[in-house]
Coordinates of N, CA and C in Angstrom, one line a residue:
X1017 N -8.4 19.9 2.9 CA -7.7 18.8 2.4 C -6.4 19.3 1.6
X1018 N -5.2 19.0 2.1 CA -4.0 19.5 1.6 C -3.1 18.3 1.1
X1019 N -2.4 18.5 0.0 CA -1.4 17.6 -0.4 C 0.0 18.2 -0.5
X1020 N 1.0 17.5 -0.2 CA 2.4 18.0 -0.2 C 3.4 17.1 -0.7
X1021 N 4.2 17.5 -1.6 CA 5.3 16.7 -2.1 C 6.6 17.5 -2.2
X1022 N 7.7 16.9 -1.6 CA 9.0 17.5 -1.8 C 9.5 16.8 -3.1
X1023 N 9.9 17.6 -4.1 CA 10.1 17.1 -5.4 C 11.5 16.6 -5.6
X1024 N 12.4 16.6 -4.6 CA 13.7 16.0 -4.8 C 13.9 15.1 -3.6
X1025 N 14.1 13.8 -3.9 CA 14.2 12.9 -2.8 C 15.6 12.3 -2.7
X1026 N 16.6 12.8 -3.3 CA 18.0 12.3 -3.0 C 18.4 13.1 -1.8
X1027 N 18.8 12.5 -0.7 CA 19.1 13.2 0.5 C 20.6 13.3 0.8
X1028 N 21.4 13.5 -0.3 CA 22.8 13.6 -0.1 C 23.2 14.7 0.8
X1029 N 22.4 15.8 0.7 CA 22.8 17.0 1.5 C 22.7 16.8 3.0
X1030 N 21.9 15.8 3.4 CA 21.7 15.5 4.8 C 22.9 14.8 5.3
X1031 N 23.6 14.1 4.5 CA 24.8 13.3 4.9 C 26.1 14.0 4.6
X1032 N 26.1 15.1 3.9 CA 27.3 15.8 3.5 C 28.0 16.3 4.7
X1033 N 29.3 16.4 4.6 CA 30.2 16.9 5.7 C 30.3 18.4 5.6
X1034 N 29.3 19.1 5.9 CA 29.3 20.5 5.8 C 28.4 21.1 6.8
X1035 N 28.5 22.4 7.0 CA 27.6 23.1 7.9 C 26.5 23.7 7.0
X1036 N 25.3 23.4 7.4 CA 24.2 23.9 6.6 C 23.4 24.9 7.4
X1037 N 23.2 26.1 6.9 CA 22.4 27.1 7.5 C 21.0 27.2 7.0
X1038 N 20.0 27.2 7.8 CA 18.6 27.2 7.4 C 17.9 28.4 8.0
X1039 N 17.3 29.3 7.3 CA 16.7 30.4 7.9 C 15.5 30.9 7.2
X1040 N 14.7 31.7 7.8 CA 13.5 32.3 7.2 C 13.6 33.8 7.1
X1041 N 13.3 34.3 5.9 CA 13.4 35.8 5.8 C 12.0 36.3 5.5
X1042 N 11.9 37.6 5.4 CA 10.6 38.2 5.2 C 10.1 37.9 3.8
X1043 N 11.0 37.5 2.9 CA 10.6 37.2 1.5 C 9.9 35.8 1.4
X1044 N 9.8 35.0 2.5 CA 9.2 33.7 2.4 C 7.7 33.9 2.1
X1045 N 7.2 32.9 1.4 CA 5.8 32.8 1.1 C 5.1 32.5 2.4
X1046 N 4.0 33.2 2.6 CA 3.3 33.1 3.9 C 2.6 31.8 4.3
X1047 N 2.5 30.9 3.3 CA 1.9 29.6 3.6 C 2.9 28.5 4.0
X1048 N 4.2 28.9 4.0 CA 5.3 28.0 4.5 C 6.0 28.6 5.7
X1049 N 6.2 27.8 6.7 CA 6.9 28.3 7.9 C 7.9 27.1 8.3
X1050 N 9.0 27.5 8.9 CA 9.9 26.5 9.4 C 9.9 26.5 11.0
X1051 N 10.2 25.4 11.5 CA 10.3 25.2 13.0 C 11.6 24.4 13.2
X1052 N 12.6 24.9 13.8 CA 12.8 26.2 14.2 C 13.0 27.2 13.1
X1053 N 12.8 28.5 13.3 CA 12.8 29.5 12.3 C 14.2 29.7 11.7
X1054 N 15.2 29.6 12.6 CA 16.6 29.8 12.1 C 17.4 28.6 12.8
X1055 N 18.4 28.1 12.0 CA 19.1 26.9 12.5 C 20.4 26.8 11.7
X1056 N 21.5 26.4 12.4 CA 22.7 26.0 11.7 C 23.0 24.6 12.1
X1057 N 23.3 23.8 11.1 CA 23.6 22.4 11.4 C 25.1 22.2 11.2
X1058 N 25.8 21.9 12.3 CA 27.2 21.7 12.3 C 27.6 20.5 11.6
X1059 N 28.9 20.4 11.2 CA 29.4 19.3 10.5 C 29.2 18.0 11.3
X1060 N 28.8 16.9 10.6 CA 28.5 15.6 11.1 C 27.4 15.6 12.1
X1061 N 26.6 16.7 12.2 CA 25.4 16.7 13.1 C 24.1 16.5 12.3
X1062 N 23.1 16.2 13.0 CA 21.8 16.1 12.4 C 20.8 16.9 13.2
X1063 N 19.9 17.6 12.5 CA 18.9 18.3 13.2 C 17.6 18.1 12.4
X1064 N 16.5 18.1 13.1 CA 15.2 18.0 12.4 C 14.6 19.3 12.2
X1065 N 14.1 19.5 11.0 CA 13.5 20.8 10.6 C 12.1 20.5 10.1
X1066 N 11.1 21.2 10.7 CA 9.7 20.9 10.3 C 9.3 22.0 9.4
X1067 N 8.7 21.6 8.2 CA 8.1 22.6 7.3 C 6.6 22.6 7.6
X1068 N 6.1 23.7 7.9 CA 4.6 23.9 8.3 C 3.9 24.6 7.1
X1069 N 3.0 23.9 6.5 CA 2.3 24.4 5.4 C 0.9 24.8 5.9
X1070 N 0.4 26.0 5.6 CA -0.9 26.5 6.0 C -1.7 26.9 4.8
X1071 N -2.7 26.1 4.4 CA -3.5 26.5 3.3 C -4.8 27.1 3.7
X1072 N -5.0 27.4 4.9 CA -6.3 27.9 5.4 C -6.8 29.1 4.6
X1073 N -6.0 30.1 4.3 CA -6.4 31.3 3.6 C -6.1 31.3 2.1
X1074 N -5.8 30.1 1.6 CA -5.5 30.0 0.2 C -6.7 29.6 -0.6
X1075 N -6.8 30.1 -1.8 CA -7.9 29.6 -2.7 C -7.5 28.2 -3.2
X1076 N -8.5 27.4 -3.7 CA -8.3 26.1 -4.2 C -7.3 26.2 -5.4
X1077 N -6.4 25.3 -5.5 CA -5.4 25.3 -6.6 C -4.1 24.7 -6.3
X1078 N -3.1 25.0 -7.1 CA -1.8 24.4 -7.0 C -0.8 25.6 -6.7
X1079 N 0.0 25.4 -5.7 CA 1.0 26.4 -5.3 C 2.4 25.8 -5.3
X1080 N 3.4 26.5 -5.8 CA 4.7 26.0 -5.8 C 5.7 27.0 -5.1
X1081 N 6.8 26.5 -4.6 CA 7.8 27.3 -4.0 C 9.1 26.5 -4.0
X1082 N 10.2 27.1 -3.7 CA 11.5 26.5 -3.6 C 12.1 26.7 -2.2
X1083 N 12.5 25.6 -1.6 CA 13.3 25.6 -0.4 C 14.7 25.6 -0.8
X1084 N 15.5 26.6 -0.3 CA 16.9 26.7 -0.7 C 17.8 26.5 0.5
X1085 N 18.6 25.5 0.4 CA 19.6 25.2 1.5 C 21.0 25.5 0.9
X1086 N 21.7 26.3 1.8 CA 23.0 26.7 1.3 C 24.1 26.3 2.3
X1087 N 25.3 26.2 1.8 CA 26.5 25.8 2.7 C 27.5 26.9 2.5
X1088 N 28.0 27.5 3.7 CA 29.0 28.4 3.6 C 30.4 27.8 3.4
X1089 N 30.5 26.5 3.6 CA 31.8 25.9 3.5 C 32.3 25.7 2.1
X1090 N 31.4 25.3 1.2 CA 31.8 25.1 -0.2 C 30.9 25.8 -1.2
X1091 N 30.1 26.8 -0.7 CA 29.2 27.6 -1.5 C 28.2 26.7 -2.3
X1092 N 27.9 25.6 -1.8 CA 26.9 24.7 -2.4 C 25.5 25.2 -2.1
X1093 N 24.6 25.2 -3.1 CA 23.2 25.6 -2.9 C 22.4 24.4 -3.4
X1094 N 21.5 24.0 -2.6 CA 20.5 22.9 -3.0 C 19.1 23.5 -3.0
X1095 N 18.4 23.3 -4.1 CA 17.1 23.8 -4.2 C 16.1 22.6 -4.2
X1096 N 15.1 22.7 -3.3 CA 14.1 21.6 -3.2 C 12.8 22.3 -3.6
X1097 N 12.3 22.0 -4.8 CA 10.9 22.6 -5.1 C 9.8 21.9 -4.3
X1098 N 8.8 22.7 -4.0 CA 7.6 22.2 -3.2 C 6.4 22.4 -4.1
X1099 N 5.6 21.4 -4.1 CA 4.3 21.5 -4.7 C 3.2 21.3 -3.7
X1100 N 2.3 22.2 -3.6 CA 1.3 22.2 -2.5 C -0.1 22.4 -3.2
X1101 N -1.0 21.5 -2.9 CA -2.3 21.5 -3.5 C -3.4 21.8 -2.4
X1102 N -4.4 22.6 -2.7 CA -5.5 22.9 -1.8 C -6.8 22.5 -2.5
X1103 N -7.5 21.5 -1.8 CA -8.8 21.1 -2.3 C -8.8 20.6 -3.7
X1104 N -7.8 19.9 -4.1 CA -7.8 19.4 -5.5 C -7.6 17.8 -5.4
X1105 N -8.2 17.2 -6.4 CA -8.0 15.7 -6.4 C -6.5 15.5 -6.8
X1106 N -5.9 14.5 -6.2 CA -4.5 14.1 -6.5 C -4.5 12.7 -6.9
X1107 N -3.3 12.3 -7.5 CA -3.1 10.9 -7.8 C -1.6 10.6 -7.7
X1108 N -1.2 9.5 -8.4 CA 0.2 9.1 -8.3 C 0.7 8.5 -9.6
X1109 N 2.0 8.4 -9.8 CA 2.6 7.7 -10.9 C 3.6 6.7 -10.2
X1110 N 3.4 5.5 -10.6 CA 4.4 4.4 -10.2 C 5.1 3.9 -11.5
X1111 N 6.3 3.5 -11.3 CA 6.9 2.9 -12.5 C 8.2 2.1 -12.2
X1112 N 8.6 1.3 -13.1 CA 9.8 0.6 -13.0 C 10.7 0.9 -14.2
X1113 N 11.9 1.2 -14.0 CA 12.8 1.5 -15.1 C 13.7 0.3 -15.4
X1114 N 13.6 -0.1 -16.7 CA 14.4 -1.3 -17.1 C 15.2 -1.0 -18.4
X1115 N 16.1 -1.9 -18.7 CA 16.9 -1.8 -19.9 C 16.1 -2.4 -21.0
X1116 N 16.0 -1.6 -22.1 CA 15.3 -2.1 -23.3 C 15.9 -3.4 -23.9
X1117 N 17.2 -3.5 -23.7 CA 18.0 -4.6 -24.3 C 17.8 -5.9 -23.6
X1118 N 17.8 -5.9 -22.3 CA 17.8 -7.2 -21.5 C 16.7 -7.2 -20.4
X1119 N 15.9 -6.2 -20.3 CA 14.9 -6.1 -19.3 C 15.4 -6.1 -17.8
X1120 N 16.7 -5.8 -17.6 CA 17.2 -5.7 -16.3 C 16.8 -4.4 -15.7
X1121 N 16.5 -4.4 -14.4 CA 16.1 -3.1 -13.7 C 17.3 -2.2 -13.6
X1122 N 17.0 -0.9 -13.6 CA 18.0 0.1 -13.6 C 17.9 0.9 -12.3
X1123 N 18.8 0.8 -11.4 CA 18.9 1.6 -10.2 C 19.5 2.9 -10.4
X1124 N 19.0 4.0 -9.8 CA 19.5 5.3 -9.9 C 19.1 6.1 -11.1
X1125 N 18.2 5.7 -11.8 CA 17.7 6.5 -13.0 C 16.9 7.7 -12.4
X1126 N 17.1 8.8 -13.0 CA 16.5 10.1 -12.6 C 15.2 10.4 -13.4
X1127 N 14.1 10.4 -12.8 CA 12.8 10.6 -13.5 C 12.2 11.9 -13.1
X1128 N 11.8 12.7 -14.0 CA 11.2 14.0 -13.8 C 9.8 14.0 -14.4
X1129 N 8.8 14.6 -13.7 CA 7.4 14.7 -14.1 C 7.1 16.2 -14.3
X1130 N 6.8 16.6 -15.5 CA 6.4 17.9 -15.8 C 4.9 18.0 -16.0
X1131 N 4.2 19.1 -15.6 CA 4.7 20.4 -15.6 C 5.3 20.9 -14.3
X1132 N 5.4 20.1 -13.2 CA 5.8 20.7 -11.9 C 7.2 20.4 -11.5
X1133 N 7.9 19.6 -12.4 CA 9.3 19.3 -12.1 C 9.6 18.4 -10.9
X1134 N 8.6 17.6 -10.6 CA 8.8 16.6 -9.5 C 9.8 15.5 -10.0
X1135 N 10.7 15.2 -9.2 CA 11.7 14.2 -9.6 C 12.0 13.1 -8.5
X1136 N 12.3 12.0 -9.0 CA 12.7 10.8 -8.1 C 13.8 10.1 -8.8
X1137 N 14.5 9.3 -7.9 CA 15.5 8.3 -8.4 C 14.9 6.9 -8.3
X1138 N 15.1 6.0 -9.2 CA 14.7 4.7 -9.1 C 15.5 3.9 -8.0
X1139 N 14.9 3.0 -7.3 CA 15.5 2.3 -6.3 C 16.3 1.1 -6.8
X1140 N 16.7 0.2 -5.9 CA 17.5 -1.0 -6.3 C 16.7 -2.0 -7.2
X1141 N 15.4 -1.8 -7.1 CA 14.5 -2.7 -7.9 C 14.0 -1.9 -9.2
X1142 N 14.6 -0.8 -9.5 CA 14.2 0.0 -10.6 C 12.9 0.8 -10.4
X1143 N 12.3 0.7 -9.2 CA 11.0 1.3 -8.9 C 11.1 2.7 -8.4
X1144 N 10.1 3.5 -8.8 CA 9.9 4.9 -8.3 C 8.4 5.1 -8.1
X1145 N 8.1 6.1 -7.2 CA 6.7 6.5 -7.0 C 6.7 8.0 -6.8
X1146 N 5.7 8.7 -7.4 CA 5.4 10.1 -7.2 C 4.0 10.2 -6.7
X1147 N 3.8 10.8 -5.6 CA 2.5 10.9 -5.0 C 2.0 12.3 -4.9
X1148 N 0.7 12.5 -4.6 CA 0.1 13.8 -4.4 C 0.3 14.7 -5.6
X1149 N 0.2 14.2 -6.7 CA 0.2 15.0 -8.0 C -1.2 15.5 -8.3
X1150 N -1.3 16.7 -8.7 CA -2.6 17.2 -9.1 C -3.1 16.4 -10.4
X1151 N -4.3 16.0 -10.4 CA -4.9 15.3 -11.5 C -4.6 16.1 -12.8
X1152 N -4.2 15.3 -13.9 CA -3.9 16.0 -15.1 C -2.9 15.2 -15.9
X1153 N -2.5 15.7 -17.0 CA -1.5 15.1 -17.9 C -0.1 15.5 -17.6
X1154 N 0.8 14.6 -17.6 CA 2.2 14.8 -17.3 C 3.1 14.2 -18.4
X1155 N 4.3 14.8 -18.5 CA 5.4 14.3 -19.4 C 6.5 13.8 -18.5
X1156 N 6.9 12.6 -18.7 CA 8.0 12.0 -17.9 C 9.3 12.0 -18.7
X1157 N 10.4 12.3 -18.0 CA 11.7 12.2 -18.7 C 12.5 11.4 -17.7
X1158 N 13.2 10.4 -18.3 CA 14.1 9.5 -17.6 C 15.5 9.6 -18.2
X1159 N 16.5 9.8 -17.3 CA 17.9 9.8 -17.7 C 18.6 8.9 -16.7
X1160 N 19.6 8.1 -17.3 CA 20.4 7.3 -16.5 C 21.8 7.2 -17.2
X1161 N 22.8 7.1 -16.4 CA 24.2 7.1 -17.0 C 24.3 5.8 -17.9
X1162 N 24.8 6.1 -19.1 CA 25.0 5.0 -20.0 C 23.8 4.7 -20.9
X1163 N 22.7 5.5 -20.7 CA 21.4 5.3 -21.4 C 21.0 6.6 -22.1
X1164 N 20.3 6.4 -23.2 CA 19.7 7.6 -23.9 C 18.5 8.1 -23.2
X1165 N 18.4 9.4 -23.0 CA 17.2 9.9 -22.3 C 15.9 9.5 -23.0
X1166 N 14.9 9.2 -22.1 CA 13.7 8.7 -22.6 C 12.5 9.6 -22.2
X1167 N 11.6 9.9 -23.1 CA 10.5 10.8 -22.7 C 9.2 10.2 -23.1
X1168 N 8.2 10.3 -22.2 CA 6.9 9.8 -22.4 C 5.9 11.0 -22.2
X1169 N 5.1 11.3 -23.2 CA 4.1 12.3 -23.1 C 2.8 11.7 -22.8
X1170 N 1.9 12.5 -22.2 CA 0.5 12.1 -22.0 C 0.2 11.1 -20.9
X1171 N 1.0 11.1 -19.9 CA 0.7 10.2 -18.7 C -0.4 10.9 -18.0
X1172 N -1.5 10.2 -17.9 CA -2.7 10.7 -17.3 C -2.9 10.3 -15.8
X1173 N -2.8 11.3 -15.0 CA -2.9 11.1 -13.5 C -4.3 11.3 -13.1
X1174 N -4.9 10.3 -12.4 CA -6.3 10.5 -11.9 C -6.3 10.1 -10.4
X1175 N -7.4 10.3 -9.8 CA -7.5 10.0 -8.3 C -7.9 8.6 -8.0
X1176 N -8.2 7.8 -9.1 CA -8.7 6.5 -8.9 C -7.6 5.4 -8.7
X1177 N -6.6 5.5 -9.5 CA -5.4 4.6 -9.4 C -4.2 5.2 -9.9
X1178 N -3.0 4.7 -9.5 CA -1.7 5.2 -9.9 C -1.5 5.0 -11.4
X1179 N -1.0 6.0 -12.1 CA -0.7 5.9 -13.5 C 0.6 5.1 -13.6
X1180 N 0.7 4.3 -14.7 CA 1.9 3.5 -15.0 C 2.9 4.4 -15.7
X1181 N 4.1 4.6 -15.1 CA 5.1 5.4 -15.7 C 6.4 4.5 -15.9
X1182 N 6.2 3.2 -16.1 CA 7.3 2.3 -16.4 C 7.9 2.6 -17.8
X1183 N 9.2 2.5 -17.8 CA 9.9 2.7 -19.1 C 11.0 1.7 -19.3
X1184 N 11.2 1.3 -20.5 CA 12.3 0.5 -21.0 C 13.2 1.4 -21.8
X1185 N 14.4 1.7 -21.2 CA 15.2 2.7 -21.9 C 16.4 2.1 -22.6
X1186 N 16.9 2.7 -23.6 CA 17.9 2.2 -24.5 C 19.3 2.6 -24.1
X1187 N 20.2 1.6 -24.1 CA 21.6 1.9 -23.8 C 22.2 2.7 -24.9
X1188 N 23.1 3.6 -24.6 CA 23.7 4.5 -25.6 C 24.9 5.2 -25.0
X1189 N 25.7 5.7 -25.8 CA 26.9 6.4 -25.4 C 26.6 7.8 -25.0
X1190 N 26.2 8.0 -23.8 CA 25.6 9.2 -23.3 C 26.1 9.5 -21.9
X1191 N 26.6 10.7 -21.7 CA 27.1 11.0 -20.3 C 26.1 12.1 -19.7
X1192 N 25.8 11.9 -18.4 CA 25.0 12.8 -17.7 C 25.8 14.0 -17.2
X1193 N 25.2 15.2 -17.4 CA 25.9 16.4 -16.9 C 25.0 17.1 -16.0
X1194 N 25.4 17.5 -14.8 CA 24.7 18.4 -14.0 C 23.6 17.8 -13.1
X1195 N 23.6 16.5 -12.9 CA 22.6 15.8 -12.1 C 23.3 15.4 -10.8

């Protein structure tokens, strides 16, 4: 029984006008493989890349890795952290991000769950969902342009039902940097 989550779900890099090279080196972790093993995606082209995760020889537990995508055209590097669980109970966090002032939903808020750094953006309804999280306690951080960062400690994820990670965040004179 395996669980898998790509921790970054903004797919801007797939739509960017650049050439993206994807390859596998000897330094790769042996439980992750790519198909095809080496690939260059030309400008304005799309290619499907399959990540193959093999947990057959792994002990029960949580495994993490980074998939790094680079562009030769503008030296951009995108890192996608991976969380892989083997024979562990998993659960989910669902939530809606709203304004504390008027209860309006906030689209595009960036929510991160620690300790694994899983992140999502809220959709047009302010909703986000994080699945396949190992059971345990999480800290959620929410940032959105024009709002003060909001942190919630002690979100308890269990296998029975999704934990509520809804947040009403406060407006403030705050600029996002580096997201």
